[in-house]
XYZ file of C-alpha atoms in Angstrom:
604
model
C 0.000 0.000 0.000
C 1.491 3.321 -1.094
C -0.082 6.392 0.544
C 0.242 9.601 -1.528
C 2.458 12.367 -0.170
C 0.490 14.718 2.048
C 0.103 18.141 0.341
C -0.834 19.745 3.712
C -3.164 22.143 1.903
C -4.667 21.693 -1.534
C -3.053 24.286 -3.840
C -6.193 24.436 -5.943
C -8.256 25.264 -2.845
C -5.956 28.169 -2.012
C -6.089 29.538 -5.553
C -9.869 29.110 -5.582
C -10.253 31.154 -2.395
C -7.884 33.913 -3.434
C -8.827 34.319 -7.058
C -12.370 32.998 -7.524
C -14.097 33.580 -4.181
C -12.391 36.648 -2.684
C -10.811 38.295 -5.762
C -7.647 39.096 -3.802
C -5.924 40.878 -6.749
C -8.555 43.601 -6.412
C -6.743 44.644 -3.235
C -3.890 45.772 -5.510
C -6.102 48.679 -6.573
C -5.524 50.156 -3.113
C -2.443 52.429 -2.931
C -0.920 50.419 -0.077
C -0.817 47.232 -2.183
C -0.190 48.896 -5.539
C 3.247 47.289 -5.994
C 1.728 43.792 -5.955
C 0.014 41.638 -8.571
C -1.232 38.093 -8.726
C 2.264 37.147 -9.889
C 3.881 38.435 -6.678
C 1.204 36.675 -4.638
C 1.912 33.400 -6.410
C 5.673 33.719 -6.018
C 5.357 34.008 -2.249
C 2.792 31.215 -2.054
C 5.009 28.911 -4.114
C 8.037 29.639 -1.945
C 6.152 28.891 1.258
C 4.460 25.709 0.049
C 7.739 24.343 -1.301
C 9.571 25.088 1.946
C 6.703 23.634 3.984
C 6.627 20.351 2.088
C 10.308 19.792 1.436
C 11.991 21.265 4.514
C 9.582 21.924 7.369
C 7.208 18.939 7.298
C 10.019 16.378 7.723
C 10.892 18.068 11.039
C 7.418 17.650 12.544
C 7.640 14.089 13.831
C 11.065 14.383 15.529
C 10.116 17.720 17.116
C 6.858 16.263 18.444
C 8.676 13.228 19.801
C 11.367 15.221 21.660
C 10.014 18.370 23.360
C 12.353 21.153 24.539
C 14.545 20.305 27.523
C 14.956 22.406 30.659
C 18.579 22.084 31.734
C 20.704 24.334 33.881
C 18.010 26.986 34.142
C 17.609 27.315 30.361
C 15.489 25.727 27.644
C 17.049 23.874 24.701
C 14.884 23.073 21.674
C 15.178 20.187 19.251
C 18.220 20.608 16.954
C 16.096 20.437 13.800
C 14.305 23.639 14.830
C 17.650 25.419 14.754
C 18.166 24.179 11.211
C 14.880 25.608 9.914
C 14.596 28.777 12.011
C 16.908 31.016 9.985
C 15.643 29.752 6.599
C 12.096 30.603 7.726
C 13.213 34.136 8.515
C 14.927 34.390 5.133
C 11.682 33.226 3.531
C 10.143 36.476 4.758
C 7.597 34.982 7.141
C 8.157 37.563 9.884
C 7.448 40.597 7.735
C 5.418 39.333 4.777
C 2.413 41.503 5.687
C 4.331 44.302 7.391
C 5.051 47.722 5.803
C 8.042 48.307 3.581
C 9.361 50.994 5.950
C 10.043 48.329 8.594
C 11.528 45.908 6.088
C 8.291 44.150 5.163
C 6.958 42.896 1.841
C 3.650 44.749 2.358
C 1.616 41.779 1.108
C -2.098 41.609 1.873
C -2.686 39.686 5.071
C -5.033 37.308 3.248
C -2.150 36.214 1.001
C 0.486 36.080 3.729
C -1.851 34.158 5.987
C -2.715 31.464 3.450
C 0.969 31.111 2.584
C 1.699 30.793 6.289
C -0.982 28.114 6.607
C 1.229 25.737 4.601
C 3.998 26.286 7.134
C 1.632 25.846 10.076
C 0.327 22.602 8.623
C 3.922 21.416 8.236
C 5.120 22.232 11.755
C 2.949 24.541 13.832
C 5.438 24.745 16.704
C 8.155 26.167 14.478
C 5.710 28.771 13.198
C 4.658 29.690 16.723
C 7.971 31.387 17.510
C 7.682 33.596 14.435
C 3.985 34.394 14.839
C 4.520 35.634 18.380
C 7.572 37.619 17.300
C 5.759 39.390 14.467
C 2.855 40.282 16.744
C 5.196 41.614 19.437
C 7.068 43.744 16.932
C 3.800 45.083 15.519
C 2.603 46.059 18.979
C 5.807 47.995 19.677
C 5.565 49.530 16.213
C 2.050 50.773 16.989
C 2.378 51.913 20.595
C 6.083 52.152 21.425
C 8.251 55.271 21.383
C 11.273 55.671 19.150
C 13.640 54.252 21.769
C 11.607 51.064 22.033
C 11.344 50.739 18.272
C 15.081 51.159 17.883
C 15.966 48.792 20.715
C 13.397 46.045 20.130
C 11.156 46.347 17.067
C 13.950 46.373 14.509
C 15.605 43.272 15.947
C 12.289 41.438 16.266
C 11.341 42.052 12.653
C 14.834 40.976 11.597
C 14.480 37.705 13.494
C 17.561 38.437 15.588
C 15.390 38.288 18.714
C 11.999 36.693 19.378
C 8.953 37.959 21.263
C 6.310 36.659 23.645
C 3.098 37.662 25.397
C 3.516 37.406 29.178
C -0.017 37.966 30.424
C -1.281 35.014 32.449
C -0.504 34.588 36.141
C -1.042 31.461 38.243
C -3.705 33.027 40.474
C -5.497 34.901 37.680
C -5.676 32.663 34.614
C -7.636 34.463 31.901
C -8.863 37.136 34.337
C -6.395 39.877 33.466
C -8.099 42.282 35.879
C -6.444 40.214 38.630
C -2.868 40.627 37.394
C -0.545 41.147 40.383
C 2.887 41.649 38.768
C 4.308 45.000 39.899
C 6.416 47.710 38.284
C 8.290 50.393 40.224
C 9.485 53.479 38.376
C 13.153 54.445 38.791
C 14.916 57.761 38.393
C 16.722 56.300 35.364
C 13.428 56.086 33.485
C 12.969 52.330 33.422
C 10.803 50.261 35.757
C 11.748 47.417 38.064
C 9.347 44.582 37.279
C 8.606 41.727 39.654
C 6.097 38.917 39.492
C 5.280 35.488 38.108
C 3.731 34.467 34.793
C 2.617 31.080 33.513
C 1.871 29.378 30.177
C 4.297 31.685 28.364
C 4.763 30.208 24.878
C 8.324 30.521 23.620
C 9.348 32.150 26.899
C 12.844 30.680 26.677
C 14.827 28.799 24.028
C 18.184 28.709 22.286
C 17.038 29.766 18.810
C 17.894 33.454 19.129
C 20.196 35.700 21.105
C 17.454 37.395 23.087
C 13.730 37.285 23.883
C 11.493 40.313 24.419
C 8.575 39.647 26.749
C 5.556 41.945 26.588
C 4.502 41.901 30.222
C 1.331 43.141 31.875
C 2.029 44.629 35.324
C 0.749 47.279 37.724
C 2.738 50.416 38.394
C 2.930 50.943 42.155
C -0.093 52.988 43.203
C -2.146 52.081 40.114
C -5.928 51.727 40.463
C -7.374 48.225 40.862
C -8.816 46.167 38.042
C -8.320 46.522 34.293
C -7.762 50.281 34.513
C -4.582 49.825 36.534
C -2.698 47.472 34.203
C 0.248 48.733 32.141
C 2.356 47.111 29.431
C 6.131 46.715 29.543
C 8.796 45.425 27.199
C 11.033 43.198 29.312
C 14.006 41.578 27.545
C 15.632 38.404 28.779
C 18.936 40.244 28.381
C 19.109 44.031 28.491
C 21.585 46.468 27.088
C 24.080 47.610 29.696
C 23.143 51.244 28.989
C 19.603 52.365 28.099
C 18.814 53.527 25.545
C 22.332 53.947 24.176
C 23.102 50.237 23.980
C 26.226 48.424 25.039
C 26.674 44.729 25.662
C 23.794 42.486 26.664
C 23.623 41.497 30.330
C 21.151 39.227 32.197
C 17.914 41.013 33.133
C 16.707 38.943 36.097
C 14.235 36.956 33.968
C 14.220 33.269 34.863
C 12.415 30.084 33.884
C 10.606 28.674 36.910
C 9.328 25.535 35.197
C 8.247 23.856 31.986
C 4.668 22.842 31.238
C 4.539 19.317 29.779
C 1.980 19.721 26.984
C 0.077 17.114 24.999
C 0.471 19.112 21.764
C 2.405 21.970 20.183
C 5.294 20.131 21.794
C 8.072 21.962 19.957
C 7.044 25.357 21.406
C 7.823 25.443 25.144
C 5.148 26.688 27.529
C 6.798 28.050 30.647
C 6.345 29.391 34.124
C 8.430 32.577 34.288
C 9.808 34.621 37.162
C 10.571 38.330 36.769
C 12.668 40.309 39.241
C 13.468 37.730 41.905
C 16.718 39.610 42.572
C 15.135 43.039 42.217
C 16.975 43.835 38.981
C 14.467 43.176 36.165
C 14.331 46.258 33.959
C 11.088 46.881 32.080
C 10.348 49.668 29.628
C 6.867 51.169 29.505
C 5.025 50.705 26.212
C 2.761 53.681 25.509
C 0.978 55.346 28.414
C 0.508 54.034 31.940
C -2.628 51.989 32.724
C -3.412 51.314 29.051
C -1.833 47.884 28.902
C -4.989 45.878 28.286
C -6.172 48.060 25.411
C -2.729 47.877 23.800
C -2.427 44.146 24.321
C -5.738 43.507 22.609
C -4.062 44.297 19.291
C -1.628 41.423 19.830
C -4.276 39.179 21.364
C -6.681 39.622 18.452
C -3.899 38.972 15.942
C -2.995 35.871 17.933
C -6.637 34.733 17.970
C -6.767 34.858 14.194
C -3.407 33.084 14.068
C -4.834 30.317 16.283
C -7.749 29.974 13.860
C -5.329 29.618 10.964
C -3.289 27.076 12.924
C -6.440 25.124 13.684
C -7.555 25.136 10.039
C -4.066 24.112 8.923
C -3.848 21.293 11.482
C -7.264 19.962 10.430
C -6.207 20.264 6.778
C -3.031 18.234 7.252
C -4.967 15.478 9.010
C -7.765 15.514 6.416
C -5.334 15.087 3.526
C -3.557 12.314 5.420
C -6.893 10.547 5.924
C -7.893 11.079 2.298
C -4.620 9.624 1.039
C -4.997 6.644 3.361
C -8.611 6.021 2.303
C -7.668 6.072 -1.366
C -4.823 3.593 -0.836
C -6.017 1.233 1.904
C -7.829 -1.885 0.510
C -10.360 -3.421 2.850
C -13.685 -5.173 2.338
C -15.952 -5.275 -0.687
C -19.024 -3.359 -1.863
C -22.180 -4.040 0.148
C -23.812 -5.900 -2.732
C -20.820 -8.114 -3.413
C -21.447 -11.828 -2.739
C -18.190 -13.321 -3.985
C -15.344 -13.295 -1.420
C -12.869 -13.982 -4.240
C -13.359 -10.515 -5.747
C -10.602 -8.035 -4.977
C -10.921 -5.806 -1.944
C -11.750 -2.163 -2.645
C -10.120 0.969 -1.212
C -11.985 2.021 1.911
C -12.978 5.282 0.228
C -15.516 3.147 -1.660
C -17.432 2.578 1.587
C -20.198 5.114 2.181
C -19.391 5.733 5.851
C -15.770 6.535 5.041
C -16.949 9.020 2.438
C -19.261 10.503 5.073
C -16.317 11.068 7.401
C -14.166 12.499 4.620
C -16.912 14.838 3.404
C -17.487 16.177 6.907
C -13.764 16.832 7.219
C -13.758 18.559 3.824
C -16.712 20.743 4.825
C -15.038 21.754 8.098
C -11.520 22.235 6.716
C -12.430 24.176 3.592
C -15.094 26.133 5.465
C -12.460 27.070 8.057
C -9.938 28.139 5.421
C -12.592 30.297 3.757
C -13.500 31.827 7.119
C -9.942 32.753 8.103
C -9.304 34.105 4.592
C -12.413 36.273 4.667
C -11.469 37.594 8.105
C -7.952 38.421 6.902
C -9.396 40.278 3.898
C -11.463 42.439 6.248
C -8.271 43.143 8.210
C -6.654 44.334 4.964
C -9.602 46.612 4.203
C -9.866 47.888 7.785
C -6.251 49.056 7.622
C -5.914 50.158 4.011
C -9.241 50.839 2.266
C -9.279 54.283 0.645
C -12.699 55.254 2.010
C -12.828 55.914 5.797
C -16.390 54.579 5.923
C -15.251 51.345 4.264
C -12.388 51.047 6.754
C -14.804 51.495 9.653
C -17.228 48.933 8.249
C -14.431 46.416 7.644
C -13.177 46.939 11.203
C -16.630 46.161 12.574
C -16.752 42.972 10.545
C -13.226 42.048 11.617
C -14.128 42.542 15.282
C -17.306 40.502 14.900
C -15.662 37.623 13.058
C -12.529 37.328 15.231
C -14.081 35.196 18.026
C -15.751 32.985 15.403
C -12.535 32.727 13.379
C -10.650 31.691 16.490
C -13.243 29.211 17.734
C -14.840 27.406 14.793
C -11.618 25.999 13.258
C -10.446 24.931 16.726
C -13.657 23.280 17.964
C -14.843 21.781 14.683
C -11.237 21.186 13.664
C -10.853 18.911 16.677
C -13.882 16.959 15.466
C -12.365 16.836 11.987
C -9.057 15.607 13.405
C -10.894 12.890 15.335
C -12.544 11.776 12.096
C -9.145 11.665 10.385
C -7.972 9.321 13.113
C -11.163 7.265 12.758
C -10.613 6.808 9.021
C -7.281 5.185 9.852
C -8.977 2.648 12.119
C -6.601 0.914 14.526
C -3.602 2.532 12.862
C -5.045 5.913 13.760
C -4.439 5.538 17.477
C -0.869 4.381 17.034
C 2.009 6.805 17.250
C 3.472 5.338 14.044
C 0.803 7.310 12.141
C 0.440 11.074 12.360
C -3.295 11.664 13.029
C -2.962 11.125 16.787
C -0.271 13.818 16.985
C -2.371 16.335 15.061
C -5.329 15.518 17.311
C -3.207 16.382 20.352
C -2.052 19.605 18.718
C -5.581 20.610 17.810
C -6.946 20.335 21.338
C -4.762 23.220 22.471
C -6.303 25.591 19.942
C -9.649 25.781 21.742
C -7.739 26.942 24.854
C -5.018 29.181 23.386
C -5.731 32.943 23.400
C -9.018 32.720 25.258
C -11.099 29.599 25.688
C -14.246 28.925 23.712
C -16.308 30.140 26.657
C -14.472 33.460 26.656
C -14.984 33.835 22.911
C -18.722 33.271 23.337
C -18.937 35.943 26.021
C -16.947 38.306 23.811
C -19.148 37.723 20.770
C -22.514 38.063 22.491
C -21.542 40.409 25.313
C -19.553 42.863 23.204
C -19.219 42.354 19.484
C -22.805 41.854 18.258
C -24.276 44.606 20.447
C -21.540 47.222 19.957
C -22.687 50.362 18.174
C -26.325 49.341 18.391
C -25.678 46.129 16.477
C -23.820 47.852 13.612
C -21.453 44.922 13.053
C -24.267 42.377 12.826
C -26.096 44.621 10.366
C -22.908 44.895 8.310
C -22.605 41.117 8.319
C -26.202 40.848 7.161
C -25.359 43.133 4.253
C -22.390 40.968 3.289
C -24.533 37.837 3.410
C -27.182 39.480 1.212
C -24.515 40.313 -1.367
C -23.382 36.681 -1.374
C -26.980 35.480 -1.720
C -27.367 37.769 -4.729
C -24.192 36.381 -6.301
C -25.335 32.813 -5.610
C -28.737 33.410 -7.206
C -27.136 34.889 -10.312
C -24.754 31.921 -10.537
C -27.583 29.410 -10.375
C -26.894 27.994 -6.923
C -29.693 25.929 -5.398
C -32.378 28.539 -4.474
C -33.306 26.700 -1.264
C -29.806 27.267 0.106
C -30.142 31.021 -0.411
C -33.544 31.058 1.257
C -32.380 28.997 4.241
C -29.357 31.181 4.868
C -31.400 34.379 4.589
C -34.000 33.022 7.013
C -31.293 31.877 9.429
C -29.646 35.309 9.424
C -33.008 36.898 10.219
C -33.398 34.413 13.055
C -29.964 35.375 14.399
C -30.844 39.063 14.260
C -34.133 38.548 16.114
C -32.456 36.399 18.748
C -29.713 38.980 19.267
C -32.287 41.731 19.850
C -34.154 39.513 22.308
C -31.011 38.755 24.310
C -29.796 42.355 24.165
C -33.096 43.491 25.673
C -32.441 41.214 28.651
C -29.047 42.873 29.044
C -30.577 46.343 28.879
C -32.991 45.344 31.649
C -29.939 44.550 33.771
C -30.260 40.767 33.518
C -26.788 40.187 32.080
C -26.688 36.614 33.380
C -29.832 35.799 31.427
C -28.426 37.469 28.306
C -25.179 35.525 28.405
C -26.401 32.217 29.851
C -26.205 30.466 26.490
C -23.354 32.475 24.992
C -21.529 29.261 24.006
C -24.636 28.074 22.146
C -24.969 31.514 20.546
C -21.366 31.283 19.359
C -22.028 27.852 17.863
C -25.142 29.164 16.110
C -23.289 32.167 14.714
C -20.427 29.930 13.593
C -22.735 27.570 11.710
C -24.349 30.518 9.926
C -21.075 32.260 9.100
C -19.608 29.066 7.661
C -22.822 28.504 5.700
C -22.238 31.984 4.266
C -18.726 30.906 3.302
C -20.035 27.748 1.664
C -22.630 29.728 -0.271
C -19.863 32.001 -1.565
C -17.813 28.966 -2.590
C -20.863 27.352 -4.213
C -21.430 30.527 -6.238
C -17.806 30.569 -7.389
C -18.053 26.855 -8.236
C -21.161 27.396 -10.350
C -19.407 30.270 -12.113
C -16.420 28.025 -12.774
C -18.576 25.282 -14.256
C -20.461 27.809 -16.402
C -17.268 29.061 -18.006
C -15.990 25.526 -18.570
C -13.097 25.741 -16.128
C -11.381 22.470 -15.316
C -11.251 20.134 -13.652
C -15.026 20.068 -13.353
C -14.722 17.561 -10.509
C -13.071 20.189 -8.328
C -16.151 22.383 -8.574
C -18.546 19.469 -8.174
C -16.738 18.582 -4.950
C -17.311 22.118 -3.671
C -21.012 21.854 -4.455
C -21.239 18.483 -2.678
C -19.593 19.911 0.433
C -21.884 22.958 0.337
C -24.892 20.656 0.013
C -23.647 18.725 3.034
C -23.374 21.892 5.157
C -26.796 23.193 4.166
C -28.381 19.777 4.698
C -26.758 18.695 7.970
C -25.493 21.791 9.828
C -27.693 24.751 8.926
C -30.874 22.894 10.019
C -29.461 22.998 13.576
C -29.913 26.777 13.666
C -33.572 26.913 14.800
C -32.964 24.518 17.704
C -29.910 26.468 18.892
C -31.783 29.762 18.584
C -34.718 28.357 20.547
C -32.367 27.144 23.273
C -30.717 30.567 23.587
C -34.109 32.330 23.625
C -35.670 29.959 26.143
C -33.229 30.760 28.913
C -33.092 27.060 29.811
C -31.408 27.168 33.194
C -30.289 23.646 34.117
C -26.620 24.523 34.525
C -27.398 28.054 35.717
C -29.317 26.781 38.745
C -27.097 23.744 39.314
C -25.341 24.154 42.660
C -21.723 23.060 43.129
C -22.685 20.554 45.821
C -25.140 18.836 43.446
C -22.438 17.601 41.082
């Protein structure tokens, strides 16, 4: 049995999204992207997919098998990561979507992100170091003063140093209002930072000379809660003289312990100690007490990155399962009576096709979702019309919790199906699906759990500005319905999606009224169910857009026709099996069903 080489992502899917669904080259009409064309997009995509398949993917198994070691107070990563780290920087991953004036290629995020998805599918841990570094540099670029940019941003974008987010504390978890790390201002202008952080991804390693931690802490005397949290750049090693420079010296930043993770095993997750000896220098980013608002830029970028990672991880497992199902002979057709007839590949069995089609619907729906979200990020930052920028920003804000959650939650289900397709081989470590399943589980926890994303979506995003973002989404869906009708897509799909969006709007108003009456608990009681409902509808919107593009492709005689027919089959699956769940979820949210709300701790 020869299993085909795993492509990680289907190149034709990526081209379909960029050029037939989203019309990415149209972004080149904007002044910011004017130097780009489809040719420059394709060059970068080709470079990344080649590197992912030929160089990065072979490192995945050994890195997963041998996590970083904590020895002598420092963390050492797998040697193969050192071999690919610098080539990844030279590929341009750190600055692909960053401005030319900081050394970037100024590519649209939608292009850079899909190119990066190949790399994430190949080895998500290796990509994690660079994703965090880019986001840290961008935050300093946006909010830091010139001294910080000169000292840190330039080196981060160059890949000389790496960056982290140091937010979570053992006693606080995701509740950043309870951060206790302290910062004391000195006459020299810097702050002395002291405190403990936990679950710090990439907090120590031997890939780069230095690491810049973006640390949330309270300046002595700051007000309690969110309004008293500030943001500091805290390097592992600091320059002997600030801001002039000089040699690098230890900055009283230590690793207190290593978290032994089930997945993402090549990217260390650490407990960190700052200022145990009273000599940890931190440099204020922006203004005092604005740390949470600043950090949300990096957090939201990281949430989208987690969604891309989740889609990429599900994609790698789906293609592995598809290759296995095409190659693995087992059993005979149901109507076959002669045991002497040859066995058939398991893809011939209807239940295997069911599992593969569900994976396809989830994976390709997720890739469309993250691509659409990235396109709104491009428009929010660079559209010529201020009103269009504002509208795109609303849509970006609304879609971010869905983009983070759907690929992670449904991606885990897709990964489980990939393992199931492999049968008994699937739960053995000799085959890759079990490793991707472990990786995927972390994505529903990284950068805010699913519960937090539901609270964010219903408690903030859909009601902000009097529901302006949800109305904007409704307008986008109506445009897609119009395109689908013109293309000849099944009319019932258009009608069902339109009715479901109306249902979502009515439900949102009903829940918002409860919030306005002061019953916030009642409003948010089923926020996780609301998030699932919104996710199903948003992905149905994506599948309607892909169905429209598929019909257009068939009408113009584009080939292969089977590619487009596969899209239509997957769209049919989503509209037939997932969208019908919308009324039940909406009814549950509206009902206020209170079983777990009234359940007392002692009753469990």
